[in-house]
PDB file of C-alpha atoms in Angstrom:
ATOM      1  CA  UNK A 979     127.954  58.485 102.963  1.00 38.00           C
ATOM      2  CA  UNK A 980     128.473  54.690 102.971  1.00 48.00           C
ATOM      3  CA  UNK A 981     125.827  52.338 103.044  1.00 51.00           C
ATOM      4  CA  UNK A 982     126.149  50.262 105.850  1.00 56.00           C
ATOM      5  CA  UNK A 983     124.717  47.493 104.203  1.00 69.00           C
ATOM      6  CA  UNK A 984     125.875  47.540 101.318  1.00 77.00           C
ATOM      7  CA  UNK A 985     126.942  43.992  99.595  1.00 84.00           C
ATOM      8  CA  UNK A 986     130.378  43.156  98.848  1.00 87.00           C
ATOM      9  CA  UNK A 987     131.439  40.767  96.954  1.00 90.00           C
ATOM     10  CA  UNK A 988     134.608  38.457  96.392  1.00 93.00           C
ATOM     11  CA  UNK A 989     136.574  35.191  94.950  1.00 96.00           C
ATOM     12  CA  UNK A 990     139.688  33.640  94.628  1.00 97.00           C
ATOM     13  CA  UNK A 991     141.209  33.531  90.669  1.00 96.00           C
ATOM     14  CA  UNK A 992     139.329  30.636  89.361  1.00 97.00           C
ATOM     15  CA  UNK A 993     136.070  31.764  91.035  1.00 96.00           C
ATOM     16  CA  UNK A 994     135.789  28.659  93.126  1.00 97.00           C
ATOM     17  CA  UNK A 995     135.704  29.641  96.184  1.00 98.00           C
ATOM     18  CA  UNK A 996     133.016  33.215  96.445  1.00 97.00           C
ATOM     19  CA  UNK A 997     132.469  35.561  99.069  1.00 96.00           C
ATOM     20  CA  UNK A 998     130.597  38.438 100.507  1.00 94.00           C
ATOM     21  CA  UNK A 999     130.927  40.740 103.516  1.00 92.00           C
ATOM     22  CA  UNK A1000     127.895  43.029 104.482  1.00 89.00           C
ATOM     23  CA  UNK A1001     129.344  46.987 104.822  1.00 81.00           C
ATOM     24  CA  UNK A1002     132.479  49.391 103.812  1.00 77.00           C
ATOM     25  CA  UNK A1003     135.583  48.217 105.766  1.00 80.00           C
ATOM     26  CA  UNK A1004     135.714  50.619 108.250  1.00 77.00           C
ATOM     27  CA  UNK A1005     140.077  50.912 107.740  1.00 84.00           C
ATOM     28  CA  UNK A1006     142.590  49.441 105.431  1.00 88.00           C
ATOM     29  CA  UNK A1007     145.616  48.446 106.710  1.00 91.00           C
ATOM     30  CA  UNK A1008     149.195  47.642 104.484  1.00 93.00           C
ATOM     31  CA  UNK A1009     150.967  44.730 106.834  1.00 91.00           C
ATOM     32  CA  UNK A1010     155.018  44.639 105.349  1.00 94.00           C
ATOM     33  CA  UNK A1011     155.270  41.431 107.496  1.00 89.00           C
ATOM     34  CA  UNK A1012     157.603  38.369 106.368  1.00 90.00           C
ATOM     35  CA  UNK A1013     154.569  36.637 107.190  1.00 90.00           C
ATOM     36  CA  UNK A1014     152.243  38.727 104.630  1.00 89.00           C
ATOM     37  CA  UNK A1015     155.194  38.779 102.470  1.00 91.00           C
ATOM     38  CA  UNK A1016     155.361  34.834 101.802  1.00 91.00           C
ATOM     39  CA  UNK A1017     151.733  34.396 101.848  1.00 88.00           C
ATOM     40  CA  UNK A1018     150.935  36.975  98.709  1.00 90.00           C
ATOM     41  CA  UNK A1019     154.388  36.588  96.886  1.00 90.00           C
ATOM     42  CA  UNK A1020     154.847  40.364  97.334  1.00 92.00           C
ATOM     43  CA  UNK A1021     156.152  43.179  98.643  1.00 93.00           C
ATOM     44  CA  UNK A1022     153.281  43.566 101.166  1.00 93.00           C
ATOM     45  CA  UNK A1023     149.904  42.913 101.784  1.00 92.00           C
ATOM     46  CA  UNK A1024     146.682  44.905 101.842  1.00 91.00           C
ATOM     47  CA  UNK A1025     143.803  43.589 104.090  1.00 90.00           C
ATOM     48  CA  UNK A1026     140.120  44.663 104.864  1.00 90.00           C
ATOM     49  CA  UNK A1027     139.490  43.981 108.702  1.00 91.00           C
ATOM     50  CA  UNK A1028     135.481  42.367 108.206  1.00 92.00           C
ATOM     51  CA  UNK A1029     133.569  41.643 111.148  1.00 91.00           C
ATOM     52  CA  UNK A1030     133.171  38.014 111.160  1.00 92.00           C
ATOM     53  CA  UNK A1031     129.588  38.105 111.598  1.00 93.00           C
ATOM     54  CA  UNK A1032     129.390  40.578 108.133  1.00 94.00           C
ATOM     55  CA  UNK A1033     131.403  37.950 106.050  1.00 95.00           C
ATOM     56  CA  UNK A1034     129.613  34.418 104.572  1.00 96.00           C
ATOM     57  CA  UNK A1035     131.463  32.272 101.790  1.00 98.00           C
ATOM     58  CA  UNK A1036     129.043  31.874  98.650  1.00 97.00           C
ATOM     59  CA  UNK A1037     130.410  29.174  96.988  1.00 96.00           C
ATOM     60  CA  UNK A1038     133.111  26.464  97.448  1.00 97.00           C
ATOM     61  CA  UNK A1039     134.879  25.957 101.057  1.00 96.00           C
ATOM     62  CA  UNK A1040     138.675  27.643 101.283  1.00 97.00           C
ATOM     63  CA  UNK A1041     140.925  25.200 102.467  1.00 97.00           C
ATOM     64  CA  UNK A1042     142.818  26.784 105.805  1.00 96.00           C
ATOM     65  CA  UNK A1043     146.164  26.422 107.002  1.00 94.00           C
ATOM     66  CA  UNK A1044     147.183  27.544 110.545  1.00 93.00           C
ATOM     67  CA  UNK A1045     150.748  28.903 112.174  1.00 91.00           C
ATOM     68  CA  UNK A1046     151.917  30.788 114.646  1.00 90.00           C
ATOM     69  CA  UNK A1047     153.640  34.123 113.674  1.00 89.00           C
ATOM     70  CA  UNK A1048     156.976  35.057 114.642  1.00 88.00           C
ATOM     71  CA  UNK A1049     155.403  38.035 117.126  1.00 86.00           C
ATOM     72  CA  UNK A1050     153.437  34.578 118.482  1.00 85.00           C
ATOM     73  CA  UNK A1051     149.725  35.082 117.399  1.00 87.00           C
ATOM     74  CA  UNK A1052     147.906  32.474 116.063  1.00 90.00           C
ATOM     75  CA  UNK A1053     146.716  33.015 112.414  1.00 90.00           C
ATOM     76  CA  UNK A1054     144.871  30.879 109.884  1.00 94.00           C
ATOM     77  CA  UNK A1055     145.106  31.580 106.231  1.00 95.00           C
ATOM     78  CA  UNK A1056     142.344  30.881 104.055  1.00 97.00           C
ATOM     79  CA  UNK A1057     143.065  30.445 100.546  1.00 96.00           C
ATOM     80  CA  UNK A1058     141.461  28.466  97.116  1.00 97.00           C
ATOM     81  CA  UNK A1059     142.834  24.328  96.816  1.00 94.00           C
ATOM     82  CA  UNK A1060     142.347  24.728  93.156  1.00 96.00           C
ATOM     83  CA  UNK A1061     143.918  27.865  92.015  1.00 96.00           C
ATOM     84  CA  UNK A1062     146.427  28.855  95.596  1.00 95.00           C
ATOM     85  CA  UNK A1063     144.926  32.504  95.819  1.00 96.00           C
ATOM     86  CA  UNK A1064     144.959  33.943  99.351  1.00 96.00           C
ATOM     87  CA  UNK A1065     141.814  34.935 100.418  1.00 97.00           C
ATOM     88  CA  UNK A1066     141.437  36.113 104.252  1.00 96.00           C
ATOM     89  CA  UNK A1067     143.372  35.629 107.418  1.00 94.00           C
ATOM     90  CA  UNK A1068     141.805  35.238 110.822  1.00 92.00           C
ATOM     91  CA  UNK A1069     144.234  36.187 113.517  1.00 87.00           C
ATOM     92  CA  UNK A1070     143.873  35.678 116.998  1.00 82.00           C
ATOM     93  CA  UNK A1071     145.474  38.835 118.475  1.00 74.00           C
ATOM     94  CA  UNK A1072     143.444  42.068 119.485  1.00 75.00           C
ATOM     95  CA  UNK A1073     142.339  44.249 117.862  1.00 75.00           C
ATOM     96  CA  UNK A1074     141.228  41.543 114.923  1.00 77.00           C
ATOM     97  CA  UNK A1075     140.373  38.704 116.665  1.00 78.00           C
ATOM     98  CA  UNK A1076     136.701  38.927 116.063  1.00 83.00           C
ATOM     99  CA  UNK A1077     137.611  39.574 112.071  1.00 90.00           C
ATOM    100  CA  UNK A1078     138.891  38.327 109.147  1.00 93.00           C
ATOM    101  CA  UNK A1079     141.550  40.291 107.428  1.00 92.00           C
ATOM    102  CA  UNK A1080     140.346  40.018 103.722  1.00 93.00           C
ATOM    103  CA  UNK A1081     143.145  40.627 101.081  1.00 93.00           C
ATOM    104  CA  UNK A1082     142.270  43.590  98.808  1.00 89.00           C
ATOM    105  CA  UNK A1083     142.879  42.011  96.191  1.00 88.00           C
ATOM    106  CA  UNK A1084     140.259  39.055  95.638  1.00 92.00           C
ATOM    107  CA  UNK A1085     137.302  41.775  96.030  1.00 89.00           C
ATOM    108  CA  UNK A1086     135.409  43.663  93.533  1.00 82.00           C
ATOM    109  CA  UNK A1087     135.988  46.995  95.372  1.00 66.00           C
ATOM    110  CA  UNK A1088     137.145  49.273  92.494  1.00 60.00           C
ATOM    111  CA  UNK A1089     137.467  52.341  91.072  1.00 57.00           C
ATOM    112  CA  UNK A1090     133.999  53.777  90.470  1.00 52.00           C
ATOM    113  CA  UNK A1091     132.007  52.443  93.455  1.00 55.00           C
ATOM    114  CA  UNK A1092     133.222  55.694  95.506  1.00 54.00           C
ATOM    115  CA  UNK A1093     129.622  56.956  94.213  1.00 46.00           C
ATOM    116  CA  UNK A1094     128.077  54.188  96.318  1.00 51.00           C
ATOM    117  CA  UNK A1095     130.478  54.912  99.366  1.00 52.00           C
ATOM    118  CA  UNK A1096     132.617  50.963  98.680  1.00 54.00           C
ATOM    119  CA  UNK A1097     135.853  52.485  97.788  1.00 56.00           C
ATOM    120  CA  UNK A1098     138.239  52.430 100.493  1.00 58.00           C
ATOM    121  CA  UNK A1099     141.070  54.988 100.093  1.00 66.00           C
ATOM    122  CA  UNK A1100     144.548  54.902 100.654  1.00 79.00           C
ATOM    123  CA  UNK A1101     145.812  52.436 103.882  1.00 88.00           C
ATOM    124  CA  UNK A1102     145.591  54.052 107.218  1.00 89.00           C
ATOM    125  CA  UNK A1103     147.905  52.100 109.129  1.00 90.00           C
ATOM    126  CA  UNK A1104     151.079  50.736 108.039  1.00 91.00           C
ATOM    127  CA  UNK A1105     152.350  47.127 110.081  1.00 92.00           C
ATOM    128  CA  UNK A1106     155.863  46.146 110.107  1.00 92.00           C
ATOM    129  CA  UNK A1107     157.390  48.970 108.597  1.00 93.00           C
ATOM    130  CA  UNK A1108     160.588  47.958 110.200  1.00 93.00           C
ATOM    131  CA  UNK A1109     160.429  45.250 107.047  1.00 93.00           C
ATOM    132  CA  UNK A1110     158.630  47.541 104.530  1.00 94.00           C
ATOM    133  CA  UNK A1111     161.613  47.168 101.327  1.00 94.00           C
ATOM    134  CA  UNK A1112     163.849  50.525 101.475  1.00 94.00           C
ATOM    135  CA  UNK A1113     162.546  51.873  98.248  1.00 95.00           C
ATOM    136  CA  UNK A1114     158.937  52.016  99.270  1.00 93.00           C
ATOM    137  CA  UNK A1115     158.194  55.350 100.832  1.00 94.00           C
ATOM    138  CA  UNK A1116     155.914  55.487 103.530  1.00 95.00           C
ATOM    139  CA  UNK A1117     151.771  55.991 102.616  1.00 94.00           C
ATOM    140  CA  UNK A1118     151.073  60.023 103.235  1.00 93.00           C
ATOM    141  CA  UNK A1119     148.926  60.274 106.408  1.00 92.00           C
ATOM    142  CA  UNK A1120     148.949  56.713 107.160  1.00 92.00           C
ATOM    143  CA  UNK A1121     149.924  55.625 110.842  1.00 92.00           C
ATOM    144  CA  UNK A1122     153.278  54.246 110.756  1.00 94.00           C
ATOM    145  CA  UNK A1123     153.747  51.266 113.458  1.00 90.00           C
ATOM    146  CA  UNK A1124     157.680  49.610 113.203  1.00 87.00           C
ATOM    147  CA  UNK A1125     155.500  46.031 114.115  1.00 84.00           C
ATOM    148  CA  UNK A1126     152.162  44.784 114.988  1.00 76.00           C
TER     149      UNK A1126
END
């Protein structure tokens, strides 16, 4: 079983800009977005919805830059001056508006902290798979929505 308050930790590359969010993220979601696409350089993205009360930046302040999505919600991108890395998104559209959506990525969530209940498996909903590249098969047992 997860502990509920269990620490989690994060930063950008250069470890300016530090993190932490308070309990497991209760899903993990794979967004295939044009939005998500430009914002990691990738294929997709891979977010952690956090309460925003659970989540508190350690160290440095993220620099933010807000824009509306083409499906019209608001969003505003938080990412490191100094090094560029994407860190959350807070999007005002239900069911996340009360969130951030924390990229997978910039936390220490690993391999090994399954013991202690922190490892989130596979993504359980896939967004915008109407724009998910043809040779990526769909995640087995993941909800499959063709936009938000």
């Amino acid at each position: 079983m997860a502990d509920e308050q269990a620490i989690v930790k994060g930063s950008c590359l250069c470890q300016r800009v530090k993190y932490e969010f308070r309990g497991q993220p209760a899903t993990t979601i794979l967004c295939h977005c044009s939005v998500c696409k430009r914002l990691t350089s990738s294929l997709f993205a891979l977010h952690y919805p956090i309460a925003q009360s659970n989540f508190s930046i350690t160290s440095g302040q993220p620099k933010t830059h807000n824009f509306t999505h083409p499906a019209g919600m608001d969003i505003e991108a938080a990412f490191c001056d100094q090094c560029g890395t994407l860190l959350y998104k807070r999007v005002e559209a239900e069911p996340f508006r009360r969130s951030y959506l924390v990229q997978a990525g910039t936390t220490e969530l690993k391999p090994g902290l399954e013991a202690k209940g922190l490892w989130v498996e596979a993504p359980k909903t896939e967004l915008w798979v109407s724009q998910r590249a043809p040779w990526l098969a769909p995640v087995e047992g993941a909800e499959q929505k063709p936009e938000f």
